[in-house]
Coordinates of C-alpha atoms in Angstrom, one line a residue:
M1 CA 0.1 0.0 -0.1
A2 CA 1.2 3.3 -0.6
V3 CA 2.2 5.9 1.8
S4 CA -0.5 8.1 0.5
D5 CA -3.1 5.5 1.0
A6 CA -2.2 4.7 4.4
V7 CA -2.3 8.5 5.4
M8 CA -5.8 8.7 3.9
S9 CA -7.0 5.3 5.4
L10 CA -5.7 6.7 8.9
A11 CA -7.5 10.0 8.5
G12 CA -10.7 8.1 7.6
D13 CA -11.0 6.6 11.1
F14 CA -11.6 10.0 12.4
D15 CA -15.0 11.9 12.0
L16 CA -14.4 15.1 10.4
A17 CA -14.9 18.0 12.7
G18 CA -16.2 21.4 11.7
R19 CA -15.9 24.9 13.0
D20 CA -19.4 24.6 14.7
Q21 CA -18.0 21.6 16.9
W22 CA -14.8 23.3 17.5
M23 CA -16.8 26.4 19.0
D24 CA -19.0 24.0 21.2
L25 CA -16.0 22.8 22.8
V26 CA -14.5 26.2 23.0
E27 CA -17.7 27.7 24.9
Q28 CA -17.5 24.4 27.4
V29 CA -14.0 25.9 28.5
L30 CA -15.0 29.5 28.3
R31 CA -17.8 28.7 30.7
G32 CA -19.5 31.8 30.0
A33 CA -17.0 34.4 29.3
P34 CA -16.9 36.4 26.1
F35 CA -15.4 34.7 23.3
D36 CA -14.1 38.0 21.8
K37 CA -12.6 39.4 25.1
K38 CA -10.6 36.1 25.6
L39 CA -9.8 34.7 22.2
V40 CA -9.7 37.6 20.1
S41 CA -6.9 40.3 19.7
T42 CA -7.1 43.3 17.3
T43 CA -3.7 45.0 15.9
Y44 CA -3.2 48.6 16.1
D45 CA -4.6 48.9 12.7
G46 CA -8.0 47.6 13.7
I47 CA -7.4 44.1 12.2
R48 CA -8.8 41.4 14.4
I49 CA -6.8 38.5 14.8
Q50 CA -8.7 35.1 15.2
P51 CA -8.2 32.1 17.3
L52 CA -8.6 29.6 14.5
Y53 CA -8.6 30.1 10.6
T54 CA -10.0 27.7 7.9
G55 CA -10.0 28.1 4.1
A56 CA -13.2 29.9 4.4
D57 CA -11.1 32.8 6.0
H58 CA -9.2 33.3 2.5
A59 CA -10.3 33.3 -0.6
G60 CA -8.0 35.3 -2.4
D61 CA -5.7 34.7 -5.5
T62 CA -2.0 35.2 -4.0
G63 CA -0.4 34.3 -7.4
L64 CA 2.5 31.7 -7.7
P65 CA 6.0 32.2 -6.5
G66 CA 7.8 34.8 -8.2
V67 CA 4.8 35.7 -10.5
A68 CA 2.5 38.9 -10.1
P69 CA 1.4 39.8 -7.3
F70 CA 4.3 39.3 -6.0
T71 CA 3.2 38.0 -2.7
R72 CA 5.5 34.9 -2.8
G73 CA 9.0 36.6 -2.5
S74 CA 11.0 38.6 -4.9
R75 CA 13.9 36.4 -4.7
V76 CA 14.9 33.7 -7.1
A77 CA 14.1 30.2 -5.7
G78 CA 17.1 29.0 -3.6
G79 CA 18.6 32.6 -3.7
P80 CA 20.1 34.0 -0.5
W81 CA 18.9 37.5 1.1
Q82 CA 21.6 40.1 1.2
V83 CA 23.4 40.3 4.8
R84 CA 23.7 44.2 4.7
Q85 CA 25.4 45.4 8.1
A86 CA 25.2 48.9 9.5
H87 CA 28.5 50.9 10.1
S88 CA 29.4 54.9 10.7
P89 CA 32.6 56.3 11.3
A90 CA 32.0 55.6 15.1
T91 CA 32.3 52.0 14.5
G92 CA 35.1 52.5 11.9
N93 CA 37.2 50.8 9.1
E94 CA 38.3 47.9 11.1
A95 CA 34.8 46.8 12.2
I96 CA 33.8 47.2 8.5
L97 CA 36.4 44.7 7.3
A98 CA 35.7 42.2 10.2
D99 CA 32.1 42.4 9.3
L100 CA 33.0 41.4 5.5
D101 CA 35.5 38.9 6.7
G102 CA 32.8 37.4 8.8
G103 CA 30.4 36.9 6.0
A104 CA 28.6 40.2 5.5
D105 CA 27.6 40.9 1.7
A106 CA 27.1 44.4 1.9
I107 CA 27.6 47.5 4.1
E108 CA 25.5 50.2 5.0
L109 CA 27.0 53.7 6.2
R110 CA 25.4 55.9 8.3
L111 CA 26.9 59.3 7.5
D112 CA 26.1 62.8 8.9
G113 CA 26.6 66.1 6.9
E114 CA 28.7 66.6 4.2
V115 CA 31.6 63.5 3.8
G116 CA 34.6 64.3 1.7
L117 CA 36.4 61.8 -0.5
D118 CA 39.2 61.3 1.7
E119 CA 37.0 60.7 5.0
L120 CA 35.1 58.0 3.0
E121 CA 38.2 56.6 1.5
A122 CA 39.8 56.1 4.7
L123 CA 36.5 54.3 6.0
L124 CA 36.3 51.8 3.1
E125 CA 40.1 51.4 2.9
G126 CA 40.3 47.6 2.1
V127 CA 36.8 47.2 1.0
P128 CA 36.7 45.2 -2.2
D129 CA 35.1 47.1 -5.2
S130 CA 33.0 44.2 -5.3
V131 CA 31.3 44.6 -2.3
P132 CA 27.9 46.9 -2.6
V133 CA 28.3 49.9 -0.4
M134 CA 25.1 51.5 0.6
L135 CA 24.4 54.9 1.9
A136 CA 21.8 54.9 4.6
P137 CA 18.9 57.3 4.4
G138 CA 20.0 60.8 5.5
S139 CA 23.6 60.2 4.2
G140 CA 22.9 61.9 0.9
G141 CA 25.6 64.5 1.7
A142 CA 28.3 61.4 0.5
V143 CA 26.5 60.5 -2.7
W144 CA 29.2 62.6 -4.7
A145 CA 32.2 61.3 -2.7
L146 CA 30.9 57.7 -3.1
V147 CA 30.9 58.4 -7.0
S148 CA 34.1 60.1 -6.9
L149 CA 35.6 57.2 -4.9
W150 CA 34.5 54.8 -7.6
E151 CA 36.1 56.7 -10.3
K152 CA 39.5 57.1 -8.5
R153 CA 39.5 53.6 -7.6
G154 CA 38.5 52.8 -11.4
V155 CA 35.5 51.3 -11.0
S156 CA 33.4 50.9 -14.3
S157 CA 29.9 52.2 -14.2
N158 CA 28.7 48.8 -15.0
E159 CA 30.6 47.3 -11.7
A160 CA 29.7 49.7 -9.6
Q161 CA 27.6 48.2 -6.6
G162 CA 25.5 50.2 -3.9
G163 CA 23.1 52.7 -3.5
F164 CA 22.6 56.4 -2.4
G165 CA 19.6 56.1 0.1
L166 CA 18.2 59.2 -0.9
D167 CA 14.7 60.4 0.0
A168 CA 11.8 59.2 -2.5
R169 CA 10.3 62.6 -1.8
D170 CA 13.7 64.7 -2.0
P171 CA 12.9 67.0 -5.0
T172 CA 16.7 66.6 -5.8
T173 CA 16.3 62.6 -6.0
T174 CA 15.0 63.1 -9.6
Q175 CA 18.1 64.9 -10.7
A176 CA 20.2 62.1 -9.1
V177 CA 18.3 59.6 -10.9
E178 CA 19.0 61.2 -14.4
N179 CA 22.5 61.6 -13.6
T180 CA 22.9 57.8 -12.4
L181 CA 20.9 56.6 -15.6
S182 CA 23.4 59.1 -18.0
R183 CA 26.2 57.3 -16.5
G184 CA 25.0 53.9 -16.5
Y185 CA 25.7 52.3 -13.1
P186 CA 23.0 49.5 -13.4
G187 CA 23.9 47.9 -10.1
V188 CA 23.2 51.2 -8.3
L189 CA 19.8 52.0 -6.4
V190 CA 19.2 55.6 -5.9
S191 CA 16.0 56.3 -3.8
V192 CA 14.6 55.1 -0.8
A193 CA 11.0 54.7 0.3
N194 CA 11.7 54.8 3.7
G195 CA 8.9 53.1 5.7
A196 CA 11.0 52.2 8.5
R197 CA 11.4 55.6 9.5
L198 CA 7.6 55.7 10.0
A199 CA 7.6 52.7 12.3
D200 CA 10.4 54.2 14.3
R201 CA 8.1 57.1 15.0
G202 CA 5.1 54.9 15.9
A203 CA 3.3 54.0 12.8
S204 CA 1.4 50.9 12.9
E205 CA 2.0 48.3 10.1
A206 CA -0.5 49.6 7.8
L207 CA 0.4 53.0 8.1
E208 CA 4.0 52.2 7.4
L209 CA 2.8 50.4 4.1
A210 CA 0.7 53.3 3.2
G211 CA 3.5 56.0 4.0
S212 CA 6.0 54.2 2.1
L213 CA 3.9 53.6 -1.0
S214 CA 2.8 57.1 -0.9
D215 CA 6.6 58.0 -0.8
G216 CA 6.9 55.6 -3.9
V217 CA 4.1 57.0 -6.0
A218 CA 5.5 60.3 -5.4
F219 CA 8.9 59.6 -6.7
L220 CA 7.3 58.0 -9.9
R221 CA 5.4 61.2 -10.0
A222 CA 8.8 63.2 -9.9
C223 CA 10.2 61.1 -12.4
E224 CA 7.8 61.0 -14.8
E225 CA 7.6 65.1 -14.8
A226 CA 11.5 65.0 -15.5
G227 CA 10.9 62.7 -18.5
I228 CA 12.3 59.7 -17.1
D229 CA 11.2 56.1 -18.0
L230 CA 9.3 54.9 -15.3
S231 CA 10.4 51.3 -15.4
E232 CA 13.8 52.7 -15.2
A233 CA 13.3 55.1 -12.1
A234 CA 11.5 52.0 -10.4
S235 CA 14.3 49.7 -10.8
R236 CA 16.3 52.5 -9.0
L237 CA 13.8 52.6 -6.0
E238 CA 14.3 50.7 -2.7
F239 CA 11.9 50.1 0.0
R240 CA 12.8 49.8 3.6
Y241 CA 10.6 48.4 6.1
A242 CA 10.8 47.5 10.1
A243 CA 10.9 44.0 11.4
G244 CA 9.4 43.8 14.6
V245 CA 9.0 41.2 17.1
D246 CA 5.5 39.9 15.8
Q247 CA 6.7 37.5 13.2
F248 CA 3.4 36.9 11.4
L249 CA 2.6 40.7 11.3
T250 CA 6.3 41.3 9.8
I251 CA 5.7 38.1 7.5
A252 CA 2.5 39.9 6.2
K253 CA 3.6 43.3 5.9
L254 CA 6.3 42.0 3.3
R255 CA 3.9 40.2 1.6
A256 CA 1.3 43.1 1.4
A257 CA 4.1 45.4 0.3
R258 CA 4.6 43.4 -2.9
R259 CA 1.1 43.4 -3.7
L260 CA 0.4 46.7 -3.0
W261 CA 3.6 48.1 -5.1
A262 CA 2.4 45.5 -7.9
R263 CA -0.8 47.3 -8.1
V264 CA 0.9 51.0 -8.5
T265 CA 3.3 49.8 -11.3
Q266 CA 0.1 48.1 -12.8
A267 CA -1.7 51.5 -12.6
C268 CA 1.5 53.2 -14.1
G269 CA 1.8 51.1 -16.9
I270 CA 5.1 49.8 -15.9
D271 CA 6.0 46.1 -16.7
P272 CA 5.9 43.9 -13.7
A273 CA 8.8 43.9 -11.4
P274 CA 9.6 43.1 -8.0
Q275 CA 9.7 45.2 -5.4
R276 CA 13.0 45.7 -3.8
Q277 CA 12.8 45.3 0.1
H278 CA 15.4 46.0 2.8
M279 CA 14.1 45.0 6.1
V280 CA 15.9 46.7 9.4
T281 CA 14.9 45.2 12.6
A282 CA 13.1 48.0 14.5
G283 CA 14.8 50.6 16.4
A284 CA 11.6 50.9 18.7
M285 CA 11.8 47.5 20.1
M286 CA 15.5 48.0 21.2
S287 CA 16.3 48.4 25.1
R288 CA 19.1 50.0 26.9
R289 CA 18.3 48.0 30.1
D290 CA 18.9 44.1 30.1
P291 CA 20.0 44.6 26.5
W292 CA 21.1 41.0 26.1
V293 CA 17.2 40.3 25.3
N294 CA 17.7 42.5 22.1
M295 CA 19.3 39.3 20.7
I296 CA 16.0 37.4 21.2
R297 CA 14.1 40.5 19.4
T298 CA 16.3 40.7 16.7
T299 CA 16.3 37.0 16.0
V300 CA 12.7 36.8 16.0
A301 CA 12.7 40.0 13.5
C302 CA 15.5 38.6 11.4
F303 CA 13.8 35.1 10.9
A304 CA 10.4 36.8 10.2
A305 CA 12.0 39.2 7.5
A306 CA 13.8 36.3 5.8
A307 CA 10.8 34.0 5.9
G308 CA 9.0 37.2 4.3
G309 CA 11.3 37.3 1.3
A310 CA 13.2 40.4 2.3
D311 CA 15.8 41.3 -0.4
A312 CA 18.5 42.5 2.0
I313 CA 18.5 42.3 5.9
T314 CA 20.2 44.8 8.4
V315 CA 20.1 43.4 12.1
S316 CA 20.9 45.9 14.8
P317 CA 23.4 44.9 17.5
Y318 CA 22.0 44.1 21.0
D319 CA 23.8 47.2 22.6
A320 CA 22.7 49.8 19.4
A321 CA 20.5 51.6 21.8
I322 CA 23.5 52.1 24.5
G323 CA 26.0 53.5 22.1
V324 CA 28.6 52.6 19.6
P325 CA 28.2 48.9 19.2
D326 CA 31.3 46.7 20.4
S327 CA 32.8 43.9 18.3
L328 CA 30.6 41.2 20.1
G329 CA 27.6 42.9 19.4
L330 CA 28.6 43.6 15.6
R331 CA 29.5 40.1 15.5
I332 CA 26.3 38.6 17.0
A333 CA 24.2 40.9 14.7
R334 CA 26.2 39.2 11.7
N335 CA 26.0 35.9 12.8
T336 CA 22.2 35.9 13.6
Q337 CA 21.7 36.2 9.7
L338 CA 24.6 33.7 9.1
L339 CA 22.9 31.0 11.0
L340 CA 19.3 31.5 9.6
R341 CA 20.6 31.6 6.0
E342 CA 23.7 29.1 6.0
E343 CA 22.8 26.7 8.6
S344 CA 18.7 27.0 9.0
H345 CA 18.4 27.3 5.3
V346 CA 15.6 29.8 5.7
D347 CA 16.4 31.2 2.2
Q348 CA 15.9 27.9 0.5
V349 CA 12.0 28.3 0.0
I350 CA 10.0 31.2 -1.3
D351 CA 7.4 32.2 1.0
P352 CA 7.4 29.7 3.4
A353 CA 4.3 31.3 5.2
G354 CA 2.4 31.0 1.6
G355 CA -1.0 28.8 2.0
S356 CA -1.4 29.2 6.1
Y357 CA -4.9 30.6 6.4
Y358 CA -3.5 32.9 8.9
A359 CA -0.9 34.3 7.0
E360 CA -2.9 34.9 3.8
S361 CA -5.7 36.4 5.7
L362 CA -3.4 38.8 7.8
T363 CA -1.7 39.6 4.2
D364 CA -5.3 40.2 2.7
A365 CA -6.2 42.2 5.9
L366 CA -3.1 44.6 5.7
A367 CA -3.3 45.1 2.0
A368 CA -6.4 46.3 1.9
T369 CA -6.0 48.3 5.2
A370 CA -3.2 49.9 3.8
W371 CA -4.5 50.6 0.4
G372 CA -7.4 52.4 2.0
L373 CA -4.8 54.5 4.2
F374 CA -2.8 55.0 1.1
Q375 CA -5.8 56.4 -1.0
E376 CA -6.6 58.7 2.3
L377 CA -3.2 60.1 2.3
E378 CA -3.4 60.7 -1.4
A379 CA -6.8 62.7 -0.9
G380 CA -4.7 64.8 1.7
A381 CA -5.0 62.9 5.2
D382 CA -2.4 63.9 7.8
L383 CA -0.1 61.1 7.9
N384 CA 1.6 62.4 11.3
E385 CA -1.8 62.9 12.9
R386 CA -2.4 58.9 12.2
I387 CA 1.2 58.2 13.5
E388 CA 0.6 60.2 16.7
A389 CA -2.9 58.3 17.5
A390 CA -1.2 55.0 16.6
H391 CA 1.8 55.8 19.1
A392 CA -0.3 57.0 21.6
A393 CA -2.5 53.7 21.5
R394 CA 0.9 51.7 21.7
S395 CA 2.1 53.7 24.4
R396 CA -1.1 53.2 26.4
D397 CA -0.4 49.3 26.1
V398 CA 3.2 49.6 27.4
A399 CA 2.0 51.7 30.3
T400 CA -0.2 49.0 31.3
R401 CA 2.0 46.0 30.1
R402 CA -0.8 44.9 28.1
L403 CA 2.5 45.4 25.6
P404 CA 4.9 43.6 28.0
L405 CA 8.7 44.5 27.4
T406 CA 10.8 41.6 28.6
G407 CA 13.8 42.6 31.1
V408 CA 12.3 45.9 31.4
S409 CA 8.8 46.5 32.2
E410 CA 8.7 42.6 33.2
F411 CA 11.1 40.6 34.8
P412 CA 13.8 43.4 35.4
D413 CA 16.8 42.6 37.3
L414 CA 17.8 45.4 39.4
D415 CA 21.3 43.4 39.5
E416 CA 22.3 43.4 36.2
P417 CA 25.8 44.6 35.5
V418 CA 25.9 47.8 33.6
V419 CA 26.6 47.8 30.0
A420 CA 28.5 50.9 29.1
R421 CA 29.6 52.1 25.2
P422 CA 30.7 55.3 23.9
P423 CA 28.1 57.6 23.4
M424 CA 26.4 57.9 19.8
E425 CA 24.3 60.7 18.7
P426 CA 20.5 59.9 19.2
D427 CA 18.2 59.3 16.4
P428 CA 15.6 62.2 16.7
G429 CA 13.1 60.6 14.9
L430 CA 13.3 57.5 17.3
R431 CA 10.8 56.6 20.2
R432 CA 12.0 53.4 22.1
L433 CA 9.1 51.9 23.9
T434 CA 11.5 51.2 26.7
E435 CA 12.3 54.9 27.1
P436 CA 9.4 55.6 29.8
F437 CA 10.5 52.7 32.2
E438 CA 14.1 53.2 31.5
A439 CA 14.0 57.0 32.7
L440 CA 12.2 55.6 35.7
R441 CA 15.2 53.0 36.4
D442 CA 18.0 56.0 35.8
A443 CA 16.2 58.2 38.4
A444 CA 16.3 55.1 40.9
D445 CA 19.8 54.4 40.0
A446 CA 20.9 57.9 40.7
A447 CA 19.9 57.8 44.6
P448 CA 22.4 57.5 47.0
R449 CA 20.9 54.3 48.0
R450 CA 18.6 51.7 46.2
P451 CA 15.3 52.7 47.1
T452 CA 12.8 50.1 48.6
A453 CA 9.4 49.3 48.9
F454 CA 8.1 47.0 52.2
L455 CA 5.7 44.1 51.0
A456 CA 3.4 43.6 54.1
S457 CA 2.5 40.3 53.2
L458 CA -0.6 38.7 55.0
G459 CA -1.1 35.1 55.7
P460 CA 1.3 32.1 54.5
V461 CA 3.1 32.3 51.4
A462 CA 0.7 30.2 49.6
V463 CA -2.0 32.9 50.1
H464 CA 0.2 35.6 49.3
T465 CA 3.0 34.6 47.1
A466 CA 1.2 35.9 43.8
R467 CA 0.6 39.3 44.7
S468 CA 3.9 39.5 46.3
A469 CA 5.7 38.4 43.1
F470 CA 3.3 40.8 41.2
A471 CA 4.4 43.5 43.4
A472 CA 8.1 43.2 43.5
N473 CA 8.3 42.7 39.5
L474 CA 6.2 45.8 39.2
L475 CA 8.5 47.6 41.6
A476 CA 11.5 46.5 40.0
A477 CA 10.2 48.0 36.8
G478 CA 10.7 51.3 38.5
G479 CA 14.3 50.4 39.9
I480 CA 13.0 50.1 43.5
H481 CA 13.7 46.7 45.7
A482 CA 11.2 45.0 47.1
L483 CA 11.7 44.0 51.0
S484 CA 9.7 40.6 51.0
N485 CA 9.5 38.0 53.8
G486 CA 7.7 35.0 54.8
G487 CA 4.5 36.9 55.5
H488 CA 2.7 37.9 58.5
N489 CA -0.1 36.5 60.5
T490 CA -1.8 39.9 62.2
P491 CA -2.1 43.4 60.6
D492 CA 0.2 44.6 63.7
L493 CA 3.0 42.2 62.9
A494 CA 3.0 43.7 59.7
A495 CA 3.2 47.0 60.9
Q496 CA 5.9 46.1 63.3
A497 CA 8.0 44.4 60.8
W498 CA 7.6 47.8 58.5
A499 CA 9.0 50.1 61.3
V500 CA 12.0 48.1 61.5
S501 CA 12.7 47.8 57.7
G502 CA 13.8 51.2 57.1
S503 CA 11.4 51.6 53.9
P504 CA 9.2 54.6 53.8
I505 CA 6.7 52.8 51.7
A506 CA 4.6 49.6 52.0
V507 CA 2.8 47.4 49.9
V508 CA 0.0 45.3 51.4
C509 CA -0.1 41.9 49.6
S510 CA -2.7 38.9 50.1
S511 CA -5.4 37.2 48.6
D512 CA -9.0 38.6 48.2
E513 CA -10.5 36.5 50.9
M514 CA -7.7 38.0 53.4
Y515 CA -8.4 41.4 52.1
R516 CA -12.0 41.2 52.8
E517 CA -11.1 41.0 56.6
H518 CA -7.8 42.7 57.0
A519 CA -7.2 44.8 54.1
A520 CA -8.5 47.8 55.9
V521 CA -7.0 46.9 59.2
T522 CA -3.8 46.5 58.0
V523 CA -3.5 49.7 56.2
A524 CA -4.5 51.4 59.3
A525 CA -2.1 50.0 61.3
L526 CA 0.9 50.7 58.8
K527 CA 0.1 54.1 58.9
E528 CA -0.2 54.2 62.7
A529 CA 3.1 52.9 62.8
G530 CA 4.0 55.8 60.7
C531 CA 4.2 54.7 57.2
G532 CA 3.1 57.6 55.2
Y533 CA 2.6 55.8 51.9
V534 CA 0.3 52.7 51.8
L535 CA -0.2 50.6 48.5
V536 CA -2.3 47.4 48.2
A537 CA -1.7 45.3 45.3
G538 CA -5.4 44.7 44.1
R539 CA -8.1 46.2 42.6
P540 CA -9.1 49.6 44.3
D541 CA -11.3 49.7 47.3
E542 CA -11.6 53.0 48.5
S543 CA -13.0 51.5 52.1
W544 CA -9.6 49.9 52.7
G545 CA -8.0 53.8 52.8
A546 CA -5.1 53.1 50.9
D547 CA -3.0 55.8 49.1
G548 CA -3.1 53.9 45.9
Y549 CA -3.5 50.4 44.2
I550 CA -1.5 48.2 41.8
Y551 CA -3.1 45.3 40.1
M552 CA -3.1 44.0 36.7
G553 CA -3.7 46.0 33.7
C554 CA -3.5 49.4 36.0
D555 CA -1.0 52.2 34.4
V556 CA 2.2 51.1 35.8
L557 CA 3.9 54.3 34.8
T558 CA 1.6 56.3 36.7
S559 CA 1.9 54.4 39.8
L560 CA 5.5 54.1 39.5
G561 CA 6.0 57.7 39.0
A562 CA 3.8 58.5 42.3
I563 CA 6.0 56.0 44.2
H564 CA 9.2 58.0 43.0
E565 CA 7.5 61.5 43.5
R566 CA 6.9 59.9 47.2
L567 CA 10.5 59.0 47.3
E568 CA 11.8 62.4 46.1
L569 CA 13.5 60.5 43.2

């Protein structure tokens, strides 16, 4: 019997289960709890994420691998993505050469202001002419220095590899395209539609797509007005997107982006051509505190970018948010890509998410939402206003820890070793999610002594441990050490223990049942003993007389800010 026959026979032994049967089982588990509240989540674009997807949830035609509408990846089957690592004068020539020796395919240079030929030549000394040198967005002052360097080295226009990173909306970009085309340079990209900069400011995935699409269309319009062939112009344009820790949203974003750009080029009458995609690990997700967690964040983001079909990927070093990355940070960033590409062979499958009902449905929803936003932007809607609203929504989730930040807002380590790096000029457009909590940690660390809060835990460990652990974790997110104990049998004993603790703050921790009888009495006993600020770990009950309450879903930043104010930090 053939293997396929055996499989069919095994499957035939089971009754077919439909969605209705699944829902019956789910309702038994939920026991009356609302399905939408418990099992359905919503993205910052309003896209509902269901717990289960079937073929009925996706009826779209996503095309074939490598064929329009480009939802299956623009890389040739079996072709690797470009490992493009970022450098600046601060990291220097030695680090660039080490990256290339270690397996990087291309170098992205982040340069500020005008850069002369001598400075660029020193930075790229020893870099082979065959290595693509890409100028990062905002490095336009180095364009002609790069061209001059190619000419000085005798690199022909057909051999030059790299990109100028010019803003797709910059009026001077059109002239650069004309100059590049007149000189040849078939291997040089001129312009960038930079969606990643929007993500750095807080844009949602659909807003990032819509904004970059609008930039790309503006670039084509400018080229058309200048009499430049649109197919040639499109071939000199690269799209830059941010890869985040939600791997499915990142994969769907790339797939949707290719579909959207295919629609634009079709409307422009351009021959179908793949969208060139460069993914950078999102700067907004990087943390200064517990920076080693950044390795996990960037690994997830890099995998998602590769699985989504990116043509080039740049992984940030784990210490990039602290300052100038050291050799270890650069090496791990590079090797993250190499391990995924050379050992895990993620590049050997075109569109690995294709065919997944969830991935296909999410791609459809993102494409539709982004296209609607793009049309609104073209009609005059304010993109900045939309980004601010998205950033505010995400910030609320960070403050309440609905969006947890491991090592910062959740599971912080007050004893973590300090990681110091030479300072680097911060990106004014980048809003890191961890910054509000890191500011609290900095203030606490600057105090003469580690600030503390006494946990007035009531009852045996089994009774109070859940809320005691919750309170300690929350306090640590603000740089405050929780003075814990095994628990106290009476409110008076808790108050006496606080009095000898030396802490100006107390947090009552126990079970709901214990609170009903002892919460108000414990708060009163602590205040009688001289404690000027008493919190209760639990939902607010004004009858208890506490100065504040901490609980799941509370605004942790506001609560910690009030504690800091009380401690005069």
